[in-house]
Amino acid sequence: MRLSARNVQPEVRVSPDAVLPIRLRTGGFAFAMDAAEALHLANELADAVASLKKPRALEIFNTDKEQA
C-alpha cells in the first residue's frame, strides 16, 4: 500500500504556546512535534537528500572538465 499526496504543498507552522509547537501538515495529515523532534526530522531529511546526490564540491574536483 502506498499513500501518495501529489501536488500537495507541505505547510509548517509554529504555535509557540503549545506543548508541541511545530506543526507540519501535508496530504491531510498533521504532525505536531517539539523543537528537538523537528530538528531531528530536518537532519534525517537532509541526510537522505545528501545520500542521493554527490556534493557539488566533489563533482568539481573529480572531473577534468573546466566548470563554467
Coordinates of N, CA and C in Angstrom, one line a residue, residues 4-10 26-27:
S4 N 0.1 8.5 -1.6 CA 0.8 9.5 -2.4 C 0.0 10.8 -2.4
A5 N 0.7 11.9 -2.0 CA 0.0 13.2 -2.0 C 0.6 14.1 -3.0
R6 N 0.3 13.8 -4.3 CA 0.9 14.7 -5.4 C 0.2 16.0 -5.3
N7 N 1.0 17.0 -5.7 CA 0.6 18.4 -5.8 C 0.0 18.9 -4.5
V8 N 0.5 18.4 -3.4 CA 0.1 18.9 -2.1 C 1.4 19.6 -1.4
Q9 N 1.3 20.8 -1.2 CA 2.4 21.5 -0.6 C 2.4 21.3 0.9
P10 N 3.5 20.8 1.5 CA 3.6 20.7 3.0 C 3.6 22.1 3.6
T26 N 0.6 17.9 5.8 CA 0.7 17.5 4.4 C -0.2 16.4 4.1
G27 N -0.8 16.4 2.9 CA -1.6 15.3 2.5 C -2.8 14.9 3.4

